Amino acid sequence: MQPHPSPENSYLYQYLSENGTFNIAPYTFPAMQSFCSSSGSYQNYPFEGSVVTDITPQDRALAALRNHKEAEKRRRERINSHLDKLRTLLPCNSKIDKASLLAKVVQRVKELKQQTSQISGLDSFPSETDEISVLSEEYSSDGQLIFKASLCCEDRSDLLPELIQTLKSLHLKTLRAEMVTLGGRMRNVLLVSAEKDHSIESVHFLQNALKSLMERSNSTDRSKRRRVLDRKLIIQ
Amino acid sequence: MQPHPSPENSYLYQYLSENGTFNIAPYTFPAMQSFCSSSGSYQNYPFEGSVVTDITPQDRALAALRNHKEAEKRRRERINSHLDKLRTLLPCNSKIDKASLLAKVVQRVKELKQQTSQISGLDSFPSETDEISVLSEEYSSDGQLIFKASLCCEDRSDLLPELIQTLKSLHLKTLRAEMVTLGGRMRNVLLVSAEKDHSIESVHFLQNALKSLMERSNSTDRSKRRRVLDRKLIIQ
DNA sequence: GGTCACACGTGATAC
DNA sequence: TGTATCACGTGTGAC
């Protein structure tokens, strides 16, 4: 079977390429030449018998068809470029097919999701080292972006009000706060939701804010460790 | 313009539906009826003049065409079902278009990737609580799956040989090991590569192995804490 | 009315 | 061979 190099086999296309002013000059499929002379659904075609002028309706329709074709090509390229990027990001060779690739992506996103949530659990004890981590959780049911911020440092009773003030100034709403102190150290874990005006980049603002907050905390150095008083406070 | 309910507009299909024994009885596009009588590339068509028997070549070709059509439909459905799953997994509404969805997925995978790598840094100090975490890192350049295992518990000098034995029995190769002890506690962070026979599920085996290892460690309880001897050992 | 995104059927191709 | 995947042009509905 003889393939046609560019399958311009649309009924509309065929019609226009033979009856209208044809500026684009595409490949015309030989076997289709008697197409429009036959009787059928296309007898009442809107362009039937229209006058050939400078810019005919045929030209317009043909241009639209071409635009459509090119737009669709761009769309495909856009999608495939993302898929190619995923191929490089994921543990797989570059010749994996689309469906399998997407299956891997689903699996990977699930994994990473539960990894991050199990790492910064809401009930971990303070560690020996100063730590800050801000993770972007999934969106809540009503489309609000959720952050989980964890902050571990020397025990300071005046840190909590400062923390709340900081969050307020960043337009972040505290959904849940947990403070654990142990052996003179403290860990604050906060579940905050972002307002509509926030994007994923807000993690960096929050991160920096917490960092400067902790540095202020360290400047008022109180190296005494009270290993006796261990408490766990949950605000909810 | 009159749309055709099922666009069976292939040349082959049209040919077969008019000249061959036609069991499937699809919609025939009226305007195409004079198609095969015209002269053109299809004159030398292999089925030209073939005898109509019980199962004609036309039937076979037609069945193949239908199989192809249905297989392609299944393929599309498979791909789209994965995309739908991603839509539920990601922070977005369900009406987002494919390209934007995939762009979000790429961004998200990148984010989660760097989150997990920055959380379990290779040089964190031991914490007060017992911890185990096994993260699946990206594949190495030669396609080996990399795990990062972190284990935090009481300081035990005989843990390292046991750990190495455990990894050996699991067919895991230790690329890099780091041990930090501080105040009677220890943290071991291991970068291990999996053999070819491993899959992503191996994280659970490793996790369980480390868990039982740590429980054995805890049973031989030595509650003395040597807060003097702080050391940091890197095997590479 | 024009743009956008989608599903569809199809030809090509790889194995 | 049959059985996968892919890109393509197209029809069509939504906004």
Coordinates of C-alpha atoms (C1' of nucleotides) in Angstrom, one line a residue:
Chain A
M1 CA 0.0 0.0 0.0
Q2 CA 1.3 3.3 -1.0
P3 CA 1.4 5.7 1.9
H4 CA 0.7 9.3 1.5
P5 CA 3.6 11.5 2.6
S6 CA 1.4 14.1 4.4
P7 CA -2.0 12.8 5.2
E8 CA -4.1 15.9 4.4
N9 CA -7.1 13.7 4.1
S10 CA -9.7 15.8 5.7
Y11 CA -13.0 16.2 3.8
L12 CA -12.9 19.9 4.3
Y13 CA -9.3 20.0 3.2
Q14 CA -10.0 18.0 0.1
Y15 CA -12.9 20.1 -0.8
L16 CA -11.0 23.4 -0.4
S17 CA -7.9 22.2 -2.2
E18 CA -9.9 21.5 -5.4
N19 CA -12.6 24.1 -5.4
G20 CA -11.1 27.2 -3.8
T21 CA -8.2 29.5 -4.4
F22 CA -5.5 27.4 -3.1
N23 CA -2.5 29.3 -1.8
I24 CA -0.9 26.7 0.4
A25 CA -0.5 24.0 -2.2
P26 CA -0.3 20.9 -0.2
Y27 CA 0.0 17.3 -1.4
T28 CA -3.3 16.2 -3.0
F29 CA -4.1 12.6 -2.7
P30 CA -4.7 11.2 -6.2
A31 CA -7.4 8.8 -5.2
M32 CA -9.4 11.5 -3.7
Q33 CA -9.9 13.6 -6.7
S34 CA -13.4 12.6 -7.5
F35 CA -14.4 13.1 -3.9
C36 CA -16.3 16.3 -4.1
S37 CA -18.2 15.5 -7.3
S38 CA -20.0 12.7 -5.6
S39 CA -23.4 13.3 -4.0
G40 CA -23.5 13.1 -0.2
S41 CA -23.6 15.0 3.0
Y42 CA -21.4 17.7 1.7
Q43 CA -23.7 18.9 -1.0
N44 CA -25.1 21.6 1.3
Y45 CA -21.6 22.7 2.3
P46 CA -21.5 26.4 3.2
F47 CA -18.8 27.2 0.7
E48 CA -20.7 25.6 -2.2
G49 CA -20.6 28.0 -5.2
S50 CA -18.9 30.9 -3.3
V51 CA -17.1 33.5 -5.4
V52 CA -13.3 33.3 -5.7
T53 CA -11.9 36.7 -4.5
D54 CA -8.7 37.9 -2.9
I55 CA -9.3 36.3 0.5
T56 CA -12.0 33.7 0.0
P57 CA -13.8 31.9 2.8
Q58 CA -12.0 28.9 1.6
D59 CA -8.7 30.6 2.3
R60 CA -9.9 31.5 5.8
A61 CA -11.1 28.0 6.6
L62 CA -7.9 26.5 5.2
A63 CA -5.8 28.9 7.3
A64 CA -7.8 27.9 10.3
L65 CA -7.2 24.3 9.6
R66 CA -3.5 24.9 9.3
N67 CA -3.4 27.0 12.5
H68 CA -5.3 24.2 14.3
K69 CA -2.8 21.6 13.0
E70 CA 0.2 23.6 14.2
A71 CA -1.4 24.4 17.5
E72 CA -2.0 20.8 18.1
K73 CA 1.5 20.0 17.2
R74 CA 2.8 22.6 19.7
R75 CA 0.5 21.1 22.4
R76 CA 1.9 17.6 21.7
E77 CA 5.4 19.0 21.9
R78 CA 4.7 20.7 25.2
I79 CA 3.3 17.6 26.8
N80 CA 6.1 15.4 25.5
S81 CA 8.8 17.8 26.7
H82 CA 7.4 17.5 30.2
L83 CA 7.4 13.7 29.8
D84 CA 11.0 13.8 28.7
K85 CA 11.9 15.9 31.7
L86 CA 10.3 13.4 33.9
R87 CA 12.2 10.7 32.2
T88 CA 15.5 12.4 33.3
L89 CA 14.2 13.0 36.8
L90 CA 13.1 9.4 37.5
P91 CA 15.1 6.3 37.9
C92 CA 14.5 4.8 34.4
N93 CA 16.0 4.6 31.0
S94 CA 15.0 7.1 28.4
K95 CA 13.2 4.6 26.2
I96 CA 10.4 3.8 28.7
D97 CA 6.9 4.2 27.2
K98 CA 4.5 6.9 28.3
A99 CA 2.1 4.8 30.4
S100 CA 4.9 3.0 32.3
L101 CA 6.6 6.3 32.9
L102 CA 3.5 7.9 34.3
A103 CA 2.9 4.8 36.5
K104 CA 6.4 5.3 37.9
V105 CA 5.7 8.9 38.5
V106 CA 2.6 8.2 40.4
Q107 CA 4.4 5.6 42.5
R108 CA 7.3 8.0 43.1
V109 CA 5.2 11.0 44.1
K110 CA 3.3 8.7 46.6
E111 CA 6.6 7.5 48.0
L112 CA 8.1 10.9 48.4
K113 CA 4.9 12.2 49.9
Q114 CA 4.9 9.7 52.7
Q115 CA 8.7 10.0 53.2
T116 CA 8.4 13.7 53.9
S117 CA 5.4 13.3 56.1
Q118 CA 7.1 10.5 58.2
I119 CA 10.3 12.4 58.5
S120 CA 9.0 15.5 60.1
G121 CA 6.4 13.8 62.2
L122 CA 4.5 16.2 64.5
D123 CA 5.7 14.4 67.6
S124 CA 9.5 14.2 67.4
F125 CA 11.6 15.2 70.3
P126 CA 14.1 18.0 70.1
S127 CA 17.5 17.1 68.8
E128 CA 21.0 18.2 70.0
T129 CA 21.5 20.4 67.0
D130 CA 19.8 23.5 65.8
E131 CA 17.5 22.7 62.9
I132 CA 15.0 24.4 60.7
S133 CA 12.9 22.7 58.1
V134 CA 10.0 24.0 56.1
L135 CA 8.1 21.5 54.0
S136 CA 5.3 22.2 51.6
E137 CA 2.6 19.7 52.3
E138 CA -0.3 18.9 50.0
Y139 CA -3.1 21.3 49.6
S140 CA -6.0 21.0 52.0
S141 CA -9.4 20.0 50.7
D142 CA -10.4 23.6 50.0
G143 CA -7.2 24.3 48.0
Q144 CA -5.1 26.0 50.7
L145 CA -1.4 25.4 50.6
I146 CA -0.1 23.8 53.8
F147 CA 3.4 24.2 55.2
K148 CA 4.9 22.2 58.0
A149 CA 7.6 24.2 59.7
S150 CA 9.9 22.6 62.3
L151 CA 12.3 24.5 64.5
C152 CA 14.7 23.1 67.0
C153 CA 16.9 25.2 69.3
E154 CA 17.6 26.2 72.9
D155 CA 14.6 26.3 75.1
R156 CA 13.2 29.8 75.2
S157 CA 9.9 30.6 76.7
D158 CA 9.5 33.8 74.7
L159 CA 9.9 32.1 71.4
L160 CA 6.3 31.1 70.9
P161 CA 4.8 34.7 70.9
E162 CA 7.6 35.8 68.5
L163 CA 6.8 32.8 66.3
I164 CA 3.1 33.7 66.2
Q165 CA 4.0 37.3 65.4
T166 CA 6.2 36.2 62.6
L167 CA 3.6 33.9 61.1
K168 CA 1.0 36.7 61.3
S169 CA 3.3 39.1 59.4
L170 CA 3.7 36.5 56.7
H171 CA 0.0 36.1 56.3
L172 CA 0.1 32.5 57.5
K173 CA -2.6 31.0 59.6
T174 CA -1.5 28.5 62.3
L175 CA -3.6 25.4 62.0
R176 CA -1.8 23.5 64.7
A177 CA 1.2 24.1 66.8
E178 CA 3.2 21.7 68.9
M179 CA 6.0 22.5 71.3
V180 CA 8.2 19.9 72.9
T181 CA 11.0 20.7 75.3
L182 CA 13.5 18.2 76.6
G183 CA 16.8 18.8 78.4
G184 CA 16.9 22.5 77.8
R185 CA 16.2 22.1 74.2
M186 CA 12.9 22.7 72.4
R187 CA 11.3 21.7 69.2
N188 CA 8.4 23.6 67.6
V189 CA 6.4 22.1 64.8
L190 CA 3.9 24.2 63.1
L191 CA 1.2 23.4 60.6
V192 CA 0.4 26.6 58.8
S193 CA -1.9 27.3 55.9
A194 CA -1.1 30.0 53.4
E195 CA -3.5 32.6 52.1
K196 CA -4.5 32.7 48.5
D197 CA -1.7 35.2 47.6
H198 CA 1.0 32.7 48.5
S199 CA 2.8 30.5 46.1
I200 CA 5.2 27.6 46.6
E201 CA 8.0 30.1 46.9
S202 CA 6.7 31.2 50.3
V203 CA 8.6 28.3 51.9
H204 CA 11.8 30.4 51.5
F205 CA 10.4 33.4 53.2
L206 CA 9.2 31.3 56.1
Q207 CA 12.5 29.6 56.2
N208 CA 14.4 32.9 56.4
A209 CA 12.1 34.3 59.0
L210 CA 12.6 31.3 61.2
K211 CA 16.3 31.4 60.7
S212 CA 16.6 35.0 61.8
L213 CA 14.2 34.2 64.7
M214 CA 16.5 31.4 65.8
E215 CA 19.6 33.5 65.5
R216 CA 18.1 36.1 67.7
S217 CA 17.3 33.3 70.1
N218 CA 20.9 32.2 70.1
S219 CA 22.3 35.7 70.7
T220 CA 20.6 35.8 74.1
D221 CA 22.6 32.8 75.1
R222 CA 21.5 30.8 78.1
S223 CA 23.7 27.8 78.2
K224 CA 22.1 26.3 81.3
R225 CA 20.3 23.1 80.6
R226 CA 17.5 22.1 82.8
R227 CA 17.4 18.4 82.3
V228 CA 14.6 18.0 84.9
L229 CA 11.8 19.9 83.3
D230 CA 10.5 18.0 80.3
R231 CA 7.1 19.0 79.0
K232 CA 5.0 18.5 76.0
L233 CA 2.4 21.1 75.0
I234 CA -0.1 20.8 72.2
I235 CA -2.0 23.7 70.9
Q236 CA -4.8 22.7 68.6
Chain B
M1 CA -21.2 20.9 8.4
Q2 CA -22.6 17.5 9.0
P3 CA -20.4 15.6 11.4
H4 CA -20.0 11.9 11.0
P5 CA -20.8 10.0 14.1
S6 CA -17.9 7.6 13.9
P7 CA -15.2 8.8 11.6
E8 CA -14.3 5.6 9.9
N9 CA -12.6 7.5 7.1
S10 CA -9.5 5.5 6.4
Y11 CA -8.9 4.7 2.8
L12 CA -8.3 1.1 3.6
Y13 CA -11.5 1.0 5.6
Q14 CA -13.5 2.6 2.9
Y15 CA -12.1 0.2 0.3
L16 CA -12.9 -2.8 2.4
S17 CA -16.3 -1.7 3.5
E18 CA -17.5 -1.5 -0.1
N19 CA -15.6 -4.3 -2.0
G20 CA -15.1 -7.0 0.6
T21 CA -17.3 -9.2 2.7
F22 CA -18.2 -6.8 5.4
N23 CA -19.2 -8.4 8.7
I24 CA -18.7 -5.5 11.0
A25 CA -21.1 -3.1 9.3
P26 CA -19.8 0.3 10.3
Y27 CA -21.0 3.7 9.3
T28 CA -20.1 4.5 5.7
F29 CA -19.5 8.0 4.8
P30 CA -21.7 8.9 1.9
A31 CA -19.4 11.3 0.2
M32 CA -16.7 8.6 -0.1
Q33 CA -18.6 6.1 -2.2
S34 CA -16.9 6.8 -5.5
F35 CA -13.5 6.7 -3.8
C36 CA -12.3 3.3 -5.1
S37 CA -13.5 3.7 -8.6
S38 CA -11.1 6.5 -9.3
S39 CA -7.7 6.0 -10.6
G40 CA -4.7 6.6 -8.3
S41 CA -2.2 5.1 -6.0
Y42 CA -4.6 2.4 -4.9
Q43 CA -4.9 0.7 -8.2
N44 CA -2.2 -1.8 -7.2
Y45 CA -3.8 -2.5 -4.0
P46 CA -3.0 -6.1 -2.8
F47 CA -6.6 -7.0 -2.3
E48 CA -7.6 -6.0 -5.8
G49 CA -9.7 -8.7 -7.4
S50 CA -9.3 -11.2 -4.5
V51 CA -12.0 -13.9 -4.2
V52 CA -14.7 -13.5 -1.6
T53 CA -14.6 -16.6 0.7
D54 CA -15.5 -17.4 4.2
I55 CA -12.7 -15.4 5.8
T56 CA -11.4 -13.1 3.1
P57 CA -8.2 -11.0 3.4
Q58 CA -10.5 -8.1 3.6
D59 CA -12.0 -9.5 6.7
R60 CA -8.6 -10.0 8.2
A61 CA -7.4 -6.6 7.4
L62 CA -10.6 -5.1 8.7
A63 CA -10.3 -7.1 11.9
A64 CA -6.8 -5.9 12.3
L65 CA -7.9 -2.3 11.8
R66 CA -10.5 -2.7 14.5
N67 CA -8.1 -4.4 16.9
H68 CA -5.7 -1.6 16.3
K69 CA -8.3 1.0 17.0
E70 CA -9.4 -0.6 20.2
A71 CA -5.8 -1.2 21.4
E72 CA -5.1 2.4 20.8
K73 CA -8.1 3.4 22.8
R74 CA -7.0 1.2 25.7
R75 CA -3.6 2.8 25.6
R76 CA -5.0 6.3 25.8
E77 CA -7.2 5.2 28.7
R78 CA -4.2 3.8 30.5
I79 CA -2.2 7.0 30.1
N80 CA -5.2 9.1 31.1
S81 CA -5.9 7.1 34.2
H82 CA -2.4 7.7 35.4
L83 CA -2.8 11.4 34.7
D84 CA -6.0 11.4 36.7
K85 CA -4.3 9.7 39.6
L86 CA -1.6 12.4 39.5
R87 CA -4.4 15.0 39.5
T88 CA -5.6 13.6 42.8
L89 CA -2.1 13.4 44.2
L90 CA -1.1 16.9 43.4
P91 CA -2.2 20.2 44.8
C92 CA -4.5 21.2 41.9
N93 CA -8.1 21.0 40.8
S94 CA -9.2 18.2 38.7
K95 CA -9.8 20.3 35.6
I96 CA -6.2 21.2 35.0
D97 CA -4.9 20.5 31.5
K98 CA -2.4 17.8 30.7
A99 CA 0.6 20.0 30.0
S100 CA 0.2 22.2 33.1
L101 CA -0.4 19.1 35.2
L102 CA 2.8 17.5 33.9
A103 CA 4.7 20.8 34.5
K104 CA 3.4 20.7 38.1
V105 CA 4.5 17.1 38.5
V106 CA 8.0 17.9 37.3
Q107 CA 8.2 20.8 39.7
R108 CA 6.9 18.7 42.6
V109 CA 9.2 15.8 41.9
K110 CA 12.1 18.2 41.9
E111 CA 11.0 19.8 45.2
L112 CA 10.4 16.5 47.0
K113 CA 13.7 15.2 45.7
Q114 CA 15.7 18.1 47.2
Q115 CA 13.6 18.1 50.4
T116 CA 14.4 14.5 51.2
S117 CA 18.1 15.0 50.4
Q118 CA 18.4 18.1 52.6
I119 CA 16.5 16.5 55.5
S120 CA 18.7 13.5 56.0
G121 CA 22.0 15.2 55.5
L122 CA 25.0 12.9 55.9
D123 CA 26.4 14.9 58.8
S124 CA 23.6 15.3 61.3
F125 CA 24.3 14.6 64.9
P126 CA 22.5 11.9 66.9
S127 CA 19.2 12.9 68.4
E128 CA 17.7 12.0 71.8
T129 CA 15.2 9.5 70.3
D130 CA 15.7 6.3 68.5
E131 CA 15.1 6.8 64.8
I132 CA 15.3 4.8 61.7
S133 CA 14.7 6.1 58.2
V134 CA 15.4 4.6 54.8
L135 CA 15.1 6.9 51.8
S136 CA 15.3 5.8 48.2
E137 CA 17.6 8.3 46.5
E138 CA 17.8 8.7 42.8
Y139 CA 19.6 6.1 40.7
S140 CA 23.3 6.6 40.1
S141 CA 24.7 7.2 36.7
D142 CA 25.0 3.6 35.9
G143 CA 21.4 2.8 36.8
Q144 CA 22.0 1.5 40.4
L145 CA 19.3 2.3 42.9
I146 CA 20.7 4.2 45.9
F147 CA 19.3 4.1 49.5
K148 CA 20.2 6.4 52.3
A149 CA 19.7 4.7 55.6
S150 CA 19.9 6.5 58.9
L151 CA 19.9 4.9 62.3
C152 CA 20.0 6.6 65.6
C153 CA 20.3 4.8 68.9
E154 CA 22.4 4.1 72.0
D155 CA 26.1 4.1 71.4
R156 CA 27.2 0.5 70.8
S157 CA 30.6 -0.2 69.4
D158 CA 29.6 -3.6 68.0
L159 CA 26.8 -2.2 66.0
L160 CA 28.9 -1.4 62.9
P161 CA 30.0 -5.0 62.1
E162 CA 26.5 -6.2 62.6
L163 CA 25.3 -3.5 60.3
I164 CA 27.8 -4.5 57.6
Q165 CA 26.7 -8.1 58.0
T166 CA 23.1 -7.1 57.6
L167 CA 23.7 -5.1 54.5
K168 CA 25.8 -8.0 53.0
S169 CA 23.0 -10.4 53.6
L170 CA 20.6 -8.1 51.8
H171 CA 22.9 -7.8 48.8
L172 CA 23.5 -4.1 49.4
K173 CA 26.8 -2.5 48.7
T174 CA 27.9 0.2 51.1
L175 CA 29.1 3.2 49.2
R176 CA 29.7 5.4 52.1
A177 CA 29.2 5.1 55.9
E178 CA 29.3 7.7 58.5
M179 CA 29.1 7.2 62.2
V180 CA 28.7 10.0 64.7
T181 CA 28.6 9.5 68.4
L182 CA 27.7 12.2 70.9
G183 CA 26.8 11.9 74.6
G184 CA 26.4 8.2 74.6
R185 CA 24.2 8.2 71.5
M186 CA 25.1 7.3 68.0
R187 CA 23.9 8.0 64.5
N188 CA 24.9 5.9 61.5
V189 CA 24.1 7.1 58.1
L190 CA 24.7 4.8 55.2
L191 CA 24.7 5.3 51.5
V192 CA 24.1 1.9 50.0
S193 CA 23.5 0.8 46.4
A194 CA 21.2 -2.0 45.5
E195 CA 22.1 -4.8 43.1
K196 CA 20.2 -5.3 39.9
D197 CA 17.7 -7.7 41.5
H198 CA 16.4 -5.1 43.9
S199 CA 13.3 -3.0 43.4
I200 CA 12.0 0.0 45.2
E201 CA 10.3 -2.3 47.7
S202 CA 13.7 -3.2 49.1
V203 CA 13.4 -0.1 51.3
H204 CA 11.0 -2.1 53.5
F205 CA 13.3 -5.0 53.9
L206 CA 16.2 -2.7 54.8
Q207 CA 13.9 -0.8 57.2
N208 CA 12.8 -4.0 59.0
A209 CA 16.4 -5.3 59.2
L210 CA 17.6 -2.1 60.8
K211 CA 14.6 -2.1 63.1
S212 CA 15.4 -5.6 64.5
L213 CA 19.0 -4.7 64.7
M214 CA 18.2 -1.7 66.8
E215 CA 15.9 -3.7 69.0
R216 CA 18.6 -6.2 69.6
S217 CA 20.8 -3.2 70.5
N218 CA 18.3 -2.0 73.0
S219 CA 17.9 -5.4 74.7
T220 CA 21.5 -5.3 75.8
D221 CA 20.8 -2.1 77.7
R222 CA 23.7 0.0 78.8
S223 CA 22.2 3.1 80.3
K224 CA 25.5 4.7 81.1
R225 CA 26.1 7.7 79.0
R226 CA 29.6 8.8 78.2
R227 CA 29.2 12.5 77.6
V228 CA 32.9 12.9 77.4
L229 CA 33.8 10.9 74.3
D230 CA 32.4 12.6 71.2
R231 CA 33.8 11.3 68.0
K232 CA 33.1 11.4 64.4
L233 CA 34.2 8.7 62.0
I234 CA 33.9 8.7 58.3
I235 CA 34.4 5.6 56.2
Q236 CA 34.6 6.3 52.6
Chain C
dG1 C1' -16.2 33.9 16.2
dG2 C1' -11.8 32.2 17.8
dT3 C1' -8.8 29.8 20.8
dC4 C1' -7.9 25.8 23.5
dA5 C1' -7.7 21.2 24.9
dC6 C1' -9.3 16.7 24.3
dA7 C1' -10.3 12.0 22.1
dC8 C1' -10.3 9.8 18.1
dG9 C1' -8.8 6.8 14.1
dT10 C1' -4.9 6.1 11.4
dG11 C1' -0.2 5.1 9.3
dA12 C1' 4.4 4.1 10.6
dT13 C1' 7.5 1.5 13.0
dA14 C1' 9.8 -1.7 16.3
dC15 C1' 10.2 -6.2 18.0
Chain D
dT1 C1' 3.6 -12.9 12.0
dG2 C1' 0.9 -10.2 15.5
dT3 C1' 1.2 -6.7 19.0
dA4 C1' 3.0 -3.1 21.2
dT5 C1' 4.0 2.5 21.0
dC6 C1' 4.1 6.8 18.8
dA7 C1' 3.0 11.2 16.0
dC8 C1' -0.1 13.0 13.2
dG9 C1' -4.3 15.5 11.4
dT10 C1' -8.9 16.0 12.5
dG11 C1' -13.7 16.8 14.6
dT12 C1' -15.8 18.8 18.4
dG13 C1' -17.1 20.9 22.6
dA14 C1' -16.1 24.5 26.2
dC15 C1' -15.1 29.0 27.3

